[in-house]
Tab-separated table of C-alpha atoms in Angstrom:
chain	number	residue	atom	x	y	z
A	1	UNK	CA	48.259	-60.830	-44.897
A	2	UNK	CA	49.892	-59.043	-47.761
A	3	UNK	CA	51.069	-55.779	-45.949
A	4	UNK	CA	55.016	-55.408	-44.695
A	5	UNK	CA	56.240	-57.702	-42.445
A	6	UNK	CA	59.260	-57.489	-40.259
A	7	UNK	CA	60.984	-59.259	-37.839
A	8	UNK	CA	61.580	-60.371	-35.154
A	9	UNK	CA	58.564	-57.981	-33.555
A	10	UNK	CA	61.010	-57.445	-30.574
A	11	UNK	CA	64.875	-57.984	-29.802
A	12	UNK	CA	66.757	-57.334	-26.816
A	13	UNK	CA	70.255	-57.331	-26.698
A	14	UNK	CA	73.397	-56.794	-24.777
A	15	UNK	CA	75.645	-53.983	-25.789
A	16	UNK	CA	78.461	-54.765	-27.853
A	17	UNK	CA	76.167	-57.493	-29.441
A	18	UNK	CA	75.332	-57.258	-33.703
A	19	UNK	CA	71.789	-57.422	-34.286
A	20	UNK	CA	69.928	-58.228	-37.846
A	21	UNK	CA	66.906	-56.756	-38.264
A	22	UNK	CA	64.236	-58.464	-41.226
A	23	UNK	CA	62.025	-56.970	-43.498
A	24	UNK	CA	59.529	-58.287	-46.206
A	25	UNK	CA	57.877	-55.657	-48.490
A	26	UNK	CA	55.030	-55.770	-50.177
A	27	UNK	CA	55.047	-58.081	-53.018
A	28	UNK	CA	56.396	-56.069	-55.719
A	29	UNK	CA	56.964	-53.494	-54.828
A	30	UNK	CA	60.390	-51.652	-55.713
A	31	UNK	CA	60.886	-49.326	-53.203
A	32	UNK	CA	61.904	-49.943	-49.470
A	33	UNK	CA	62.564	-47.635	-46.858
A	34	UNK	CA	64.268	-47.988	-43.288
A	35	UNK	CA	62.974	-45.306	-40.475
A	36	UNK	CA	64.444	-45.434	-37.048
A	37	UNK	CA	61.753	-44.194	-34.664
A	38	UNK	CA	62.466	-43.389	-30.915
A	39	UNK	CA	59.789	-42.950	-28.194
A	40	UNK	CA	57.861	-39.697	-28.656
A	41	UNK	CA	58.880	-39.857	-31.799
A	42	UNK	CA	57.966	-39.367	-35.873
A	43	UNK	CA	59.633	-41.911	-37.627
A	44	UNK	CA	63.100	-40.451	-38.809
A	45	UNK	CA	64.803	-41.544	-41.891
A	46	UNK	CA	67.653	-43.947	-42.279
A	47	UNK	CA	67.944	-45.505	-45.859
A	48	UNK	CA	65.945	-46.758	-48.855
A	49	UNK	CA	66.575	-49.113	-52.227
A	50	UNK	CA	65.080	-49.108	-55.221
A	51	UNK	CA	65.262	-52.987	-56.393
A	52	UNK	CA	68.599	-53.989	-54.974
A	53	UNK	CA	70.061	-50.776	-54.964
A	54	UNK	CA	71.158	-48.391	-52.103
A	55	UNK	CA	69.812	-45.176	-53.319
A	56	UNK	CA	70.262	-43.298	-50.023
A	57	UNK	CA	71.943	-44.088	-46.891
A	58	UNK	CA	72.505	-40.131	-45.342
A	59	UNK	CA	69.900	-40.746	-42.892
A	60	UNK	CA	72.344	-44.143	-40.973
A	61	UNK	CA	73.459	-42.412	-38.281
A	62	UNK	CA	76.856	-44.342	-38.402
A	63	UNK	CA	78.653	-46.831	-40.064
A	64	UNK	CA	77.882	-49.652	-37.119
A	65	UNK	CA	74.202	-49.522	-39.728
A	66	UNK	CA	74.449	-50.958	-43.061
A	67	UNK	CA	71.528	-52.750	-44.982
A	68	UNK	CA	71.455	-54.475	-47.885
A	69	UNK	CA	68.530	-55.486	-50.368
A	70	UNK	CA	70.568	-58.219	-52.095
A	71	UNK	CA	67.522	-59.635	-54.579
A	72	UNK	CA	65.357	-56.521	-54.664
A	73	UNK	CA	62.737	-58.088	-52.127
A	74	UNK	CA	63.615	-59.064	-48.347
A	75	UNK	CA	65.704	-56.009	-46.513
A	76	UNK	CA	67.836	-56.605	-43.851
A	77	UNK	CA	69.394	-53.913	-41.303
A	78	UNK	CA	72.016	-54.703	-39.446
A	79	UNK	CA	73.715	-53.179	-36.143
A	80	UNK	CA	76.981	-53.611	-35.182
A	81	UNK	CA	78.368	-53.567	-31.592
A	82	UNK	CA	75.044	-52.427	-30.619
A	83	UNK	CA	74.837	-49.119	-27.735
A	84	UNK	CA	72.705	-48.465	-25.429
A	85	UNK	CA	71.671	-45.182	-27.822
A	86	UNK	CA	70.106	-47.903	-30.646
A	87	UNK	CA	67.463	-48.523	-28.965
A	88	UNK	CA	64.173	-48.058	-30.669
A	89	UNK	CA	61.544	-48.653	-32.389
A	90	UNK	CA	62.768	-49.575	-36.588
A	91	UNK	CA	60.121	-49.386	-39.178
A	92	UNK	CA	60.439	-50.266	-42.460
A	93	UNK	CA	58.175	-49.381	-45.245
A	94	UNK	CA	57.723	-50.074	-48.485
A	95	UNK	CA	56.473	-48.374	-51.975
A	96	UNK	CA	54.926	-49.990	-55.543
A	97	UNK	CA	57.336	-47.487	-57.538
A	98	UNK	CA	60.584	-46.451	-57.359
A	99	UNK	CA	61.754	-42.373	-58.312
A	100	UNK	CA	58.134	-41.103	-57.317
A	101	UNK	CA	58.113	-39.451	-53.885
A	102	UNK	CA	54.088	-39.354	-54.191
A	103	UNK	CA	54.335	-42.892	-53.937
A	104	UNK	CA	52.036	-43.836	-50.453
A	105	UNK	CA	54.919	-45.677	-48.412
A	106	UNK	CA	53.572	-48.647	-46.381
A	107	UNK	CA	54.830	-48.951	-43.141
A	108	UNK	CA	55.499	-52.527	-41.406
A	109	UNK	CA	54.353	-52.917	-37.613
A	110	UNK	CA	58.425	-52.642	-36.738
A	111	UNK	CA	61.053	-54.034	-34.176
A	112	UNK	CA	60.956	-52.824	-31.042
A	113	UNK	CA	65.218	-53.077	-30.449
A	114	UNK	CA	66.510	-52.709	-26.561
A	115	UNK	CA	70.147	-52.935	-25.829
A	116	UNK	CA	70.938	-53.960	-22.527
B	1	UNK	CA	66.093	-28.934	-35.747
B	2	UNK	CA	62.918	-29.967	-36.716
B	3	UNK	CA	62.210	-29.275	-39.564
B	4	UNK	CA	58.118	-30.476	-39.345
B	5	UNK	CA	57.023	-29.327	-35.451
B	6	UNK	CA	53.164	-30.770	-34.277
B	7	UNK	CA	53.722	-28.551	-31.053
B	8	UNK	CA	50.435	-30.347	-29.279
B	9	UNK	CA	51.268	-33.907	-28.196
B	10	UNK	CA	47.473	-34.256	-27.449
B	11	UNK	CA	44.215	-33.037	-28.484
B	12	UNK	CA	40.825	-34.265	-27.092
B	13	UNK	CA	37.480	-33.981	-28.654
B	14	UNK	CA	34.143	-35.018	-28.563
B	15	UNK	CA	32.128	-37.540	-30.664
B	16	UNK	CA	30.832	-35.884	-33.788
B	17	UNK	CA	32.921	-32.604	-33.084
B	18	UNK	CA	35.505	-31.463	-35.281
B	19	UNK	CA	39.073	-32.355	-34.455
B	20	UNK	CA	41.647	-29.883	-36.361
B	21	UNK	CA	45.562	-31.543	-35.784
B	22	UNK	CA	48.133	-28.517	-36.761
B	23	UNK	CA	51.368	-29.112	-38.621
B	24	UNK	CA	54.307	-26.243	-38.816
B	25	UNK	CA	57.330	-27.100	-41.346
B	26	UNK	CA	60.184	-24.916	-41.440
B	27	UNK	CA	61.943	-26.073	-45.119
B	28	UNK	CA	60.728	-24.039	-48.118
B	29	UNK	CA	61.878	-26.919	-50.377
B	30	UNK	CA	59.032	-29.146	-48.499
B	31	UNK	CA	56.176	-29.388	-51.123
B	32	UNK	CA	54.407	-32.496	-50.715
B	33	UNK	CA	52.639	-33.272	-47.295
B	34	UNK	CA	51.050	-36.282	-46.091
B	35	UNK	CA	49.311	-37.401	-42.642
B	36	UNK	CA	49.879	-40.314	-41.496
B	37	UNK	CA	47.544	-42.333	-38.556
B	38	UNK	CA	49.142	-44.528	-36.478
B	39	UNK	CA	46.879	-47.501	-33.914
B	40	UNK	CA	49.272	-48.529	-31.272
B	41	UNK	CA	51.706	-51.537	-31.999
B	42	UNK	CA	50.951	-51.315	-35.568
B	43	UNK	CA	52.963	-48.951	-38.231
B	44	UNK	CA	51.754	-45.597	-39.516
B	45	UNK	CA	49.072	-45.469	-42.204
B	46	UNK	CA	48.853	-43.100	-44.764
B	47	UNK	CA	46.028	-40.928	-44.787
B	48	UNK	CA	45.540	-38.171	-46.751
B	49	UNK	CA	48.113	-35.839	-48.390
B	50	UNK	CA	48.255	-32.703	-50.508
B	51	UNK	CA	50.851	-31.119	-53.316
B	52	UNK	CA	51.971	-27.487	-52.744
B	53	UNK	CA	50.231	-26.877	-56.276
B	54	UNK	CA	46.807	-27.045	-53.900
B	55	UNK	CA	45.476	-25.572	-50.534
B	56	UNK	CA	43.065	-28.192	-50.247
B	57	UNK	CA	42.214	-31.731	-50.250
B	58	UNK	CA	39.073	-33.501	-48.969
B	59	UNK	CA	38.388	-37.709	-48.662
B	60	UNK	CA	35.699	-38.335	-46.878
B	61	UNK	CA	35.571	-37.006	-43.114
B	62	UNK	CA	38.737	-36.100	-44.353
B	63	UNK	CA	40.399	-32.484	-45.233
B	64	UNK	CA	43.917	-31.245	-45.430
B	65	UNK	CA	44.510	-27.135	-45.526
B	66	UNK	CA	47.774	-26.150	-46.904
B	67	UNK	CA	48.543	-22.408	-46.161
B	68	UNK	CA	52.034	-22.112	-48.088
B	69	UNK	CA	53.126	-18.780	-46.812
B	70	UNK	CA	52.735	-19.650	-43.499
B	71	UNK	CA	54.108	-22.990	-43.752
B	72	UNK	CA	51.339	-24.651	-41.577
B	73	UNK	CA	48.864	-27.004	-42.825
B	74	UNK	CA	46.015	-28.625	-40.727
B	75	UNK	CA	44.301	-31.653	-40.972
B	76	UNK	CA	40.085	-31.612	-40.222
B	77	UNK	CA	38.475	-34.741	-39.255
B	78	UNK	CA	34.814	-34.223	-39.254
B	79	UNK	CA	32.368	-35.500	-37.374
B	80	UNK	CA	34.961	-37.546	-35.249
B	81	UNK	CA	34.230	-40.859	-34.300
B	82	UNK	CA	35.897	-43.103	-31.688
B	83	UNK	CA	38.132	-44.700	-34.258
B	84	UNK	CA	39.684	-42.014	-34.901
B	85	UNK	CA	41.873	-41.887	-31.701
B	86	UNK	CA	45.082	-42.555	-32.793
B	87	UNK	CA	47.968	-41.074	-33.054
B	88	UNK	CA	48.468	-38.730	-36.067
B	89	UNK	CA	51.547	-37.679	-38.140
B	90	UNK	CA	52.507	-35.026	-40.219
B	91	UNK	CA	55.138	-35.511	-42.743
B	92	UNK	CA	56.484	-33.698	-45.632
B	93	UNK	CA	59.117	-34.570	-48.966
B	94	UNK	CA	60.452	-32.709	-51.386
B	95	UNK	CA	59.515	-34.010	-55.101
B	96	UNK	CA	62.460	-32.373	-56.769
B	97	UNK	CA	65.640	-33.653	-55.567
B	98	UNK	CA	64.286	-35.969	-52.890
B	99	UNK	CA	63.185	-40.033	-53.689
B	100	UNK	CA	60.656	-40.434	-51.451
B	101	UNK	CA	63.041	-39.588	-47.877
B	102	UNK	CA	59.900	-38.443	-45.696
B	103	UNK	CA	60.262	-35.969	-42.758
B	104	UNK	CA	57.706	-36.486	-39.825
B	105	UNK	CA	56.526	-34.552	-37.070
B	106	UNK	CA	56.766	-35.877	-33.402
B	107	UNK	CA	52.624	-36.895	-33.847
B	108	UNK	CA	49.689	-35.794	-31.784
B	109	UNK	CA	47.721	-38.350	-30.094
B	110	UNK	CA	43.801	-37.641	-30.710
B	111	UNK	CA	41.201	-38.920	-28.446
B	112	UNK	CA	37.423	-38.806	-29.514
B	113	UNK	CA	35.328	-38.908	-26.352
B	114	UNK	CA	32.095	-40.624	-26.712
């Protein structure tokens, strides 16, 4: 179809282990958006880009979490020497326009993440 | 501290009653407010949202209330219909300042009895 994907759907992991976490937006669209989303949950804010750009990262709870949007399309969040504590459910959405928060925000089905 | 609170986790109704979902937000900068519906194991979708510059917004079955001095706003979904079990979230942005970073309530899981 031609909503977000992301993957893998699920990844389980032993702690200590770096995990990479994929996303594919929308097709053209310019904004993406990383949520974090733990059971019981809303969906809690981690990072976004505009293009290739990093225009927020307050929400990364640490720097083990970086992400990078190197050609303004696929996303990529990565987890260093993963804990026990990363594990979640991690969303990723995506927006036509960048600089408009009225912008709906599409959200992909996500990666469920469990660290062993 | 949340700054969005959907104090009931659950609400249960029945077929081609109203279902009213309640959203609190503590932030005074908050004023732009969207629900979100969410099937399980597939992402929120948006729903219906409002600007602070209105108290109401209707699509369909469809209405959001926005009561800015209380900082509550409600979401109406009538009649309800089966489908509509899901789980719903509330989530508000600020358009000055913010780029789009959305703040989301914990969700309230609706169930529409036939």
């Amino acid at each position: 179809g031609a909503g977000v994907s992301q993957s893998p759907r699920y990844k389980v992991t032993k702690r200590g282990q770096d995990v990479a976490l994929r996303c594919d937006p929308i097709s053209g669209h310019v904004s993406l958006y990383w949520y974090r989303q733990a059971l019981g949950q809303g969906p809690e804010f981690l990072t976004y880009f505009n293009y290739e750009a990093q225009q927020d990262k307050s929400g990364l709870p640490n720097d083990r979490f970086s992400a990078e949007r190197p050609e303004g399309s696929i996303s990529t969040l990565t987890i260093q020497r993963t804990e026990q504590r990363d594990s979640a459910m991690y969303r990723c959405a995506s927006s036509l326009t960048g600089g408009l928060s009225t912008d709906t925000q599409y959200f992909g089905p996500g990666t469920r993440l469990t660290v062993l | 501290d949340q700054q969005v609170k959907q104090n009931s986790p659950s609400l249960s109704v029945q077929e081609g009653r109203i279902s009213i979902l309640n959203c609190d937000y503590t932030n005074s900068m908050f004023d732009y407010f969207l629900w979100y519906k969410k099937y399980p194991a597939e992402g929120p979708t948006f729903l219906i949202s409002i600007s602070s510059i209105k108290d109401k917004n209707e699509d369909g079955r469809f209405t959001v209330f926005l009561n800015k001095s209380a900082k509550h706003l409600s979401l109406h979904i009538v009649p309800s219909q089966p489908g509509d079990s899901a789980v719903y979230f509330c989530a508000a942005s600020a358009l000055r300042g913010s780029q789009g970073n959305l703040i989301f309530g914990k969700g309230t899981k609706l169930s529409v009895k036939p």
